[in-house]
PDB file of C-alpha atoms in Angstrom:
ATOM      1  CA  MET A  11     126.371 165.995  -7.694  1.00 44.00           C
ATOM      2  CA  THR A  12     126.808 165.982  -3.923  1.00 52.00           C
ATOM      3  CA  ALA A  13     124.557 163.494  -2.171  1.00 55.00           C
ATOM      4  CA  LEU A  14     122.328 164.833   0.560  1.00 58.00           C
ATOM      5  CA  PRO A  15     123.109 163.505   4.042  1.00 71.00           C
ATOM      6  CA  ARG A  16     120.912 160.693   5.258  1.00 85.00           C
ATOM      7  CA  LEU A  17     118.544 161.270   8.138  1.00 89.00           C
ATOM      8  CA  ALA A  18     118.608 158.762  11.001  1.00 93.00           C
ATOM      9  CA  THR A  19     115.091 158.392  12.428  1.00 94.00           C
ATOM     10  CA  ALA A  20     114.881 154.808  13.716  1.00 96.00           C
ATOM     11  CA  MET A  21     114.379 153.925  17.382  1.00 97.00           C
ATOM     12  CA  ASN A  22     115.327 150.708  19.144  1.00 98.00           C
ATOM     13  CA  SER A  23     113.675 149.772  22.445  1.00 98.00           C
ATOM     14  CA  SER A  24     114.165 146.846  24.832  1.00 98.00           C
ATOM     15  CA  ASP A  25     114.098 145.878  28.498  1.00 98.00           C
ATOM     16  CA  ASN A  26     117.798 144.928  28.095  1.00 98.00           C
ATOM     17  CA  PRO A  27     120.256 147.774  28.755  1.00 98.00           C
ATOM     18  CA  ASP A  28     122.450 146.590  25.875  1.00 98.00           C
ATOM     19  CA  VAL A  29     119.895 148.171  23.532  1.00 98.00           C
ATOM     20  CA  LEU A  30     121.518 151.531  24.304  1.00 98.00           C
ATOM     21  CA  ARG A  31     124.591 150.379  22.374  1.00 97.00           C
ATOM     22  CA  THR A  32     122.539 150.239  19.185  1.00 98.00           C
ATOM     23  CA  VAL A  33     122.436 154.042  18.967  1.00 97.00           C
ATOM     24  CA  GLY A  34     125.575 153.699  16.841  1.00 94.00           C
ATOM     25  CA  MET A  35     123.860 151.511  14.241  1.00 96.00           C
ATOM     26  CA  SER A  36     123.134 152.936  10.810  1.00 95.00           C
ATOM     27  CA  GLY A  37     119.826 154.787  10.738  1.00 96.00           C
ATOM     28  CA  VAL A  38     119.273 154.699  14.513  1.00 97.00           C
ATOM     29  CA  ALA A  39     118.882 158.071  16.256  1.00 97.00           C
ATOM     30  CA  LEU A  40     117.392 156.902  19.556  1.00 98.00           C
ATOM     31  CA  ALA A  41     117.812 153.846  21.767  1.00 98.00           C
ATOM     32  CA  VAL A  42     115.534 153.260  24.762  1.00 99.00           C
ATOM     33  CA  TRP A  43     116.017 150.898  27.691  1.00 99.00           C
ATOM     34  CA  THR A  44     112.820 150.199  29.649  1.00 98.00           C
ATOM     35  CA  PRO A  45     113.971 148.737  32.975  1.00 98.00           C
ATOM     36  CA  THR A  46     111.725 147.386  35.695  1.00 95.00           C
ATOM     37  CA  GLN A  47     111.441 149.277  38.971  1.00 95.00           C
ATOM     38  CA  PRO A  48     111.153 147.783  42.452  1.00 96.00           C
ATOM     39  CA  ASP A  49     107.577 147.487  43.675  1.00 98.00           C
ATOM     40  CA  GLY A  50     106.570 150.703  45.371  1.00 98.00           C
ATOM     41  CA  PHE A  51     109.505 152.778  44.140  1.00 98.00           C
ATOM     42  CA  GLN A  52     107.508 155.018  41.819  1.00 98.00           C
ATOM     43  CA  ASP A  53     104.839 155.688  44.445  1.00 98.00           C
ATOM     44  CA  TRP A  54     107.607 156.567  46.906  1.00 98.00           C
ATOM     45  CA  ILE A  55     109.433 159.030  44.680  1.00 98.00           C
ATOM     46  CA  GLU A  56     106.202 160.633  43.429  1.00 96.00           C
ATOM     47  CA  SER A  57     105.109 161.231  47.030  1.00 97.00           C
ATOM     48  CA  LEU A  58     108.281 163.005  48.179  1.00 98.00           C
ATOM     49  CA  PRO A  59     108.100 166.754  48.790  1.00 97.00           C
ATOM     50  CA  SER A  60     110.021 168.507  46.011  1.00 96.00           C
ATOM     51  CA  GLU A  61     112.614 169.815  48.457  1.00 97.00           C
ATOM     52  CA  ARG A  62     113.551 166.195  49.259  1.00 98.00           C
ATOM     53  CA  LEU A  63     114.493 165.433  45.653  1.00 98.00           C
ATOM     54  CA  PRO A  64     118.246 165.432  44.946  1.00 99.00           C
ATOM     55  CA  ARG A  65     119.663 168.195  42.776  1.00 98.00           C
ATOM     56  CA  LEU A  66     123.032 167.839  41.105  1.00 98.00           C
ATOM     57  CA  ARG A  67     125.245 169.254  38.381  1.00 98.00           C
ATOM     58  CA  ALA A  68     128.757 167.827  38.235  1.00 98.00           C
ATOM     59  CA  THR A  69     131.448 166.833  35.759  1.00 97.00           C
ATOM     60  CA  LEU A  70     133.169 163.696  36.943  1.00 97.00           C
ATOM     61  CA  PRO A  71     134.474 160.239  36.070  1.00 97.00           C
ATOM     62  CA  ALA A  72     131.525 157.870  35.866  1.00 96.00           C
ATOM     63  CA  GLN A  73     132.896 155.733  38.697  1.00 96.00           C
ATOM     64  CA  HIS A  74     132.362 158.691  41.040  1.00 98.00           C
ATOM     65  CA  ALA A  75     128.708 159.096  40.108  1.00 98.00           C
ATOM     66  CA  ARG A  76     127.376 157.009  42.968  1.00 98.00           C
ATOM     67  CA  ASP A  77     129.113 159.114  45.617  1.00 99.00           C
ATOM     68  CA  ALA A  78     127.938 162.323  43.929  1.00 99.00           C
ATOM     69  CA  VAL A  79     124.293 161.230  43.782  1.00 99.00           C
ATOM     70  CA  ALA A  80     124.413 159.937  47.358  1.00 99.00           C
ATOM     71  CA  ALA A  81     125.800 163.299  48.498  1.00 99.00           C
ATOM     72  CA  ALA A  82     123.008 165.091  46.611  1.00 99.00           C
ATOM     73  CA  CYS A  83     120.481 162.937  48.458  1.00 99.00           C
ATOM     74  CA  ASP A  84     122.161 163.814  51.752  1.00 99.00           C
ATOM     75  CA  ARG A  85     121.907 167.539  50.969  1.00 98.00           C
ATOM     76  CA  ALA A  86     118.211 167.198  50.109  1.00 99.00           C
ATOM     77  CA  ALA A  87     117.521 164.956  53.119  1.00 99.00           C
ATOM     78  CA  THR A  88     116.038 162.343  50.793  1.00 99.00           C
ATOM     79  CA  PRO A  89     114.624 159.685  53.142  1.00 98.00           C
ATOM     80  CA  ALA A  90     117.038 156.813  53.690  1.00 98.00           C
ATOM     81  CA  GLY A  91     116.065 153.262  52.827  1.00 98.00           C
ATOM     82  CA  ALA A  92     115.842 150.763  50.006  1.00 98.00           C
ATOM     83  CA  TYR A  93     114.123 153.168  47.601  1.00 99.00           C
ATOM     84  CA  ARG A  94     116.745 155.878  48.042  1.00 99.00           C
ATOM     85  CA  ASP A  95     119.444 153.230  47.554  1.00 99.00           C
ATOM     86  CA  HIS A  96     117.767 152.196  44.303  1.00 98.00           C
ATOM     87  CA  LEU A  97     117.636 155.801  43.080  1.00 99.00           C
ATOM     88  CA  VAL A  98     121.354 156.234  43.781  1.00 99.00           C
ATOM     89  CA  ASP A  99     122.350 152.887  42.287  1.00 98.00           C
ATOM     90  CA  ARG A 100     120.228 153.352  39.156  1.00 98.00           C
ATOM     91  CA  ALA A 101     121.573 156.850  38.485  1.00 98.00           C
ATOM     92  CA  ALA A 102     125.160 155.658  38.952  1.00 98.00           C
ATOM     93  CA  TYR A 103     124.624 152.662  36.677  1.00 98.00           C
ATOM     94  CA  ILE A 104     123.121 154.861  33.964  1.00 98.00           C
ATOM     95  CA  ALA A 105     126.109 157.224  34.154  1.00 98.00           C
ATOM     96  CA  THR A 106     128.483 154.267  33.843  1.00 97.00           C
ATOM     97  CA  LEU A 107     126.580 152.934  30.833  1.00 96.00           C
ATOM     98  CA  ALA A 108     126.760 156.300  29.081  1.00 96.00           C
ATOM     99  CA  SER A 109     130.476 156.612  29.784  1.00 96.00           C
ATOM    100  CA  ASP A 110     131.159 153.136  28.416  1.00 96.00           C
ATOM    101  CA  ILE A 111     128.946 153.325  25.327  1.00 96.00           C
ATOM    102  CA  LEU A 112     130.200 156.769  24.312  1.00 95.00           C
ATOM    103  CA  ALA A 113     133.840 156.104  25.272  1.00 94.00           C
ATOM    104  CA  SER A 114     133.951 159.190  27.466  1.00 94.00           C
ATOM    105  CA  LEU A 115     136.006 159.083  30.655  1.00 91.00           C
ATOM    106  CA  LEU A 116     134.190 162.123  32.027  1.00 96.00           C
ATOM    107  CA  VAL A 117     130.461 162.777  32.028  1.00 97.00           C
ATOM    108  CA  GLU A 118     128.361 165.763  32.969  1.00 97.00           C
ATOM    109  CA  LEU A 119     125.775 164.425  35.385  1.00 98.00           C
ATOM    110  CA  ARG A 120     122.654 166.389  36.227  1.00 98.00           C
ATOM    111  CA  LEU A 121     119.636 165.807  38.404  1.00 98.00           C
ATOM    112  CA  ASP A 122     117.167 168.553  37.500  1.00 97.00           C
ATOM    113  CA  VAL A 123     114.045 169.259  39.548  1.00 96.00           C
ATOM    114  CA  THR A 124     111.479 171.273  37.577  1.00 91.00           C
ATOM    115  CA  SER A 125     107.830 172.238  37.955  1.00 83.00           C
ATOM    116  CA  GLY A 126     107.316 173.822  34.524  1.00 70.00           C
ATOM    117  CA  GLN A 127     108.114 172.894  30.938  1.00 63.00           C
ATOM    118  CA  ALA A 128     111.883 173.352  31.075  1.00 64.00           C
ATOM    119  CA  CYS A 129     112.515 172.861  27.325  1.00 71.00           C
ATOM    120  CA  PRO A 130     109.233 173.585  25.498  1.00 76.00           C
ATOM    121  CA  LYS A 131     110.739 173.823  21.992  1.00 89.00           C
ATOM    122  CA  TRP A 132     111.384 170.802  19.811  1.00 93.00           C
ATOM    123  CA  HIS A 133     115.138 170.483  19.428  1.00 92.00           C
ATOM    124  CA  LEU A 134     118.320 168.498  18.987  1.00 94.00           C
ATOM    125  CA  ASP A 135     121.001 168.906  21.646  1.00 93.00           C
ATOM    126  CA  SER A 136     124.374 170.452  20.723  1.00 93.00           C
ATOM    127  CA  VAL A 137     126.302 167.429  21.999  1.00 94.00           C
ATOM    128  CA  HIS A 138     127.454 164.104  20.565  1.00 94.00           C
ATOM    129  CA  ALA A 139     124.694 162.330  22.450  1.00 96.00           C
ATOM    130  CA  ARG A 140     122.495 162.875  25.481  1.00 97.00           C
ATOM    131  CA  LEU A 141     121.036 160.329  27.851  1.00 98.00           C
ATOM    132  CA  LEU A 142     117.754 161.210  29.558  1.00 98.00           C
ATOM    133  CA  CYS A 143     115.805 159.406  32.265  1.00 98.00           C
ATOM    134  CA  THR A 144     112.712 160.896  33.898  1.00 97.00           C
ATOM    135  CA  MET A 145     112.760 159.470  37.412  1.00 98.00           C
ATOM    136  CA  ARG A 146     109.619 161.296  38.523  1.00 97.00           C
ATOM    137  CA  GLY A 147     106.828 162.912  36.530  1.00 94.00           C
ATOM    138  CA  SER A 148     105.969 162.729  32.843  1.00 93.00           C
ATOM    139  CA  GLY A 149     108.530 161.404  30.391  1.00 95.00           C
ATOM    140  CA  THR A 150     110.238 163.334  27.601  1.00 96.00           C
ATOM    141  CA  GLU A 151     108.300 163.772  24.351  1.00 96.00           C
ATOM    142  CA  PHE A 152     109.978 162.870  21.050  1.00 96.00           C
ATOM    143  CA  GLY A 153     109.287 162.221  17.390  1.00 96.00           C
ATOM    144  CA  PRO A 154     110.772 162.092  13.870  1.00 94.00           C
ATOM    145  CA  ALA A 155     111.608 165.580  12.622  1.00 93.00           C
ATOM    146  CA  ARG A 156     109.937 167.181   9.612  1.00 91.00           C
ATOM    147  CA  SER A 157     111.600 169.829   7.470  1.00 87.00           C
ATOM    148  CA  ASP A 158     109.901 172.607   9.468  1.00 88.00           C
ATOM    149  CA  GLY A 159     111.456 171.405  12.735  1.00 86.00           C
ATOM    150  CA  THR A 160     108.293 169.864  14.178  1.00 89.00           C
ATOM    151  CA  PRO A 161     107.690 166.139  14.708  1.00 92.00           C
ATOM    152  CA  SER A 162     105.628 164.104  12.276  1.00 93.00           C
ATOM    153  CA  ALA A 163     104.292 162.173  15.283  1.00 94.00           C
ATOM    154  CA  VAL A 164     104.592 162.765  19.026  1.00 95.00           C
ATOM    155  CA  HIS A 165     105.550 159.977  21.423  1.00 96.00           C
ATOM    156  CA  ARG A 166     106.282 160.075  25.139  1.00 96.00           C
ATOM    157  CA  LEU A 167     108.907 158.054  26.971  1.00 97.00           C
ATOM    158  CA  PRO A 168     107.636 156.067  29.949  1.00 97.00           C
ATOM    159  CA  THR A 169     108.687 157.329  33.356  1.00 97.00           C
ATOM    160  CA  GLY A 170     111.865 155.471  34.309  1.00 98.00           C
ATOM    161  CA  ALA A 171     112.848 154.710  30.708  1.00 98.00           C
ATOM    162  CA  VAL A 172     116.467 155.433  29.794  1.00 98.00           C
ATOM    163  CA  ALA A 173     116.805 157.118  26.392  1.00 98.00           C
ATOM    164  CA  LEU A 174     120.031 157.774  24.496  1.00 98.00           C
ATOM    165  CA  PHE A 175     119.548 160.399  21.764  1.00 98.00           C
ATOM    166  CA  ARG A 176     122.036 161.275  19.053  1.00 97.00           C
ATOM    167  CA  GLY A 177     122.904 164.967  19.158  1.00 96.00           C
ATOM    168  CA  LEU A 178     123.958 167.517  16.566  1.00 94.00           C
ATOM    169  CA  LEU A 179     127.648 166.683  17.064  1.00 94.00           C
ATOM    170  CA  TRP A 180     127.228 162.971  16.351  1.00 94.00           C
ATOM    171  CA  PRO A 181     130.037 162.022  13.928  1.00 91.00           C
ATOM    172  CA  GLY A 182     129.503 160.583  10.476  1.00 87.00           C
ATOM    173  CA  LYS A 183     127.382 161.352   7.452  1.00 87.00           C
ATOM    174  CA  GLU A 184     123.965 160.733   9.021  1.00 91.00           C
ATOM    175  CA  LEU A 185     122.018 163.593  10.543  1.00 90.00           C
ATOM    176  CA  PRO A 186     120.040 162.805  13.705  1.00 94.00           C
ATOM    177  CA  GLY A 187     116.354 162.982  12.841  1.00 94.00           C
ATOM    178  CA  VAL A 188     114.612 162.448  16.185  1.00 97.00           C
ATOM    179  CA  ILE A 189     113.816 165.630  18.103  1.00 96.00           C
ATOM    180  CA  HIS A 190     112.559 165.959  21.656  1.00 95.00           C
ATOM    181  CA  ARG A 191     111.231 168.371  24.265  1.00 95.00           C
ATOM    182  CA  SER A 192     110.066 168.480  27.869  1.00 90.00           C
ATOM    183  CA  PRO A 193     106.464 167.365  28.387  1.00 90.00           C
ATOM    184  CA  PRO A 194     103.813 170.051  28.974  1.00 84.00           C
ATOM    185  CA  ALA A 195     103.665 171.097  32.606  1.00 76.00           C
ATOM    186  CA  ARG A 196     100.962 169.687  34.839  1.00 74.00           C
ATOM    187  CA  SER A 197      99.584 171.836  37.646  1.00 66.00           C
ATOM    188  CA  GLY A 198     101.336 171.067  40.909  1.00 68.00           C
ATOM    189  CA  ALA A 199     103.557 168.375  39.351  1.00 84.00           C
ATOM    190  CA  THR A 200     107.306 168.229  39.933  1.00 93.00           C
ATOM    191  CA  ARG A 201     109.644 166.361  37.618  1.00 95.00           C
ATOM    192  CA  LEU A 202     113.020 164.769  38.407  1.00 97.00           C
ATOM    193  CA  LEU A 203     115.143 164.347  35.294  1.00 97.00           C
ATOM    194  CA  LEU A 204     118.509 162.591  35.107  1.00 98.00           C
ATOM    195  CA  VAL A 205     120.717 163.927  32.294  1.00 98.00           C
ATOM    196  CA  VAL A 206     124.084 162.450  31.287  1.00 98.00           C
ATOM    197  CA  ASP A 207     126.268 164.113  28.646  1.00 96.00           C
ATOM    198  CA  PRO A 208     129.658 162.819  27.515  1.00 94.00           C
ATOM    199  CA  VAL A 209     132.401 165.380  28.028  1.00 92.00           C
ATOM    200  CA  GLU A 210     134.556 163.898  25.284  1.00 73.00           C
ATOM    201  CA  ALA A 211     132.785 161.242  23.262  1.00 57.00           C
ATOM    202  CA  HIS A 212     134.104 158.839  20.642  1.00 60.00           C
ATOM    203  CA  PRO A 213     130.923 156.911  19.770  1.00 58.00           C
ATOM    204  CA  CYS A 214     131.202 154.028  17.380  1.00 50.00           C
TER     205      CYS A 214
END
């Protein structure tokens, strides 16, 4: 009799970025790094007009991420200063982490600016893994999947948290069992979401 595949539903969370490497552990479908932000950064980015938020979609080696994000800030006329530098440095570091952890020389790097609920349906992504970080606005909602495709409980990532989700193409015999979606839209609110996908992943 063929055994049913196991469902990975565990989550690991820490203020140490190395926690993201645990997404490859047995049973783990989600790893979350909760970094600290410089004082005043969140107030600064939340106060920017939406047209000053960087927008980006590029496939590149992770070591080029900093230049790409900096150029996106230039195009959006994101105000120069320590907070912009932090935004650029954090996004580049996150891209480098994803590239290293997933053994992918190239990553698809996105900075999405949205005012609605971009992905309202609960889902798994059709990738090996996806890294999400809400830099402004409400964090991504997630939860363990039930057989009907809805979560048994709904949780929300903190703004600024870095979450690495297993996707549908994750190798091995375990099925990813943590689904996610965009948070419900808030009137007048604009969200800045960093997304990093491996172009060719060989996760351990």
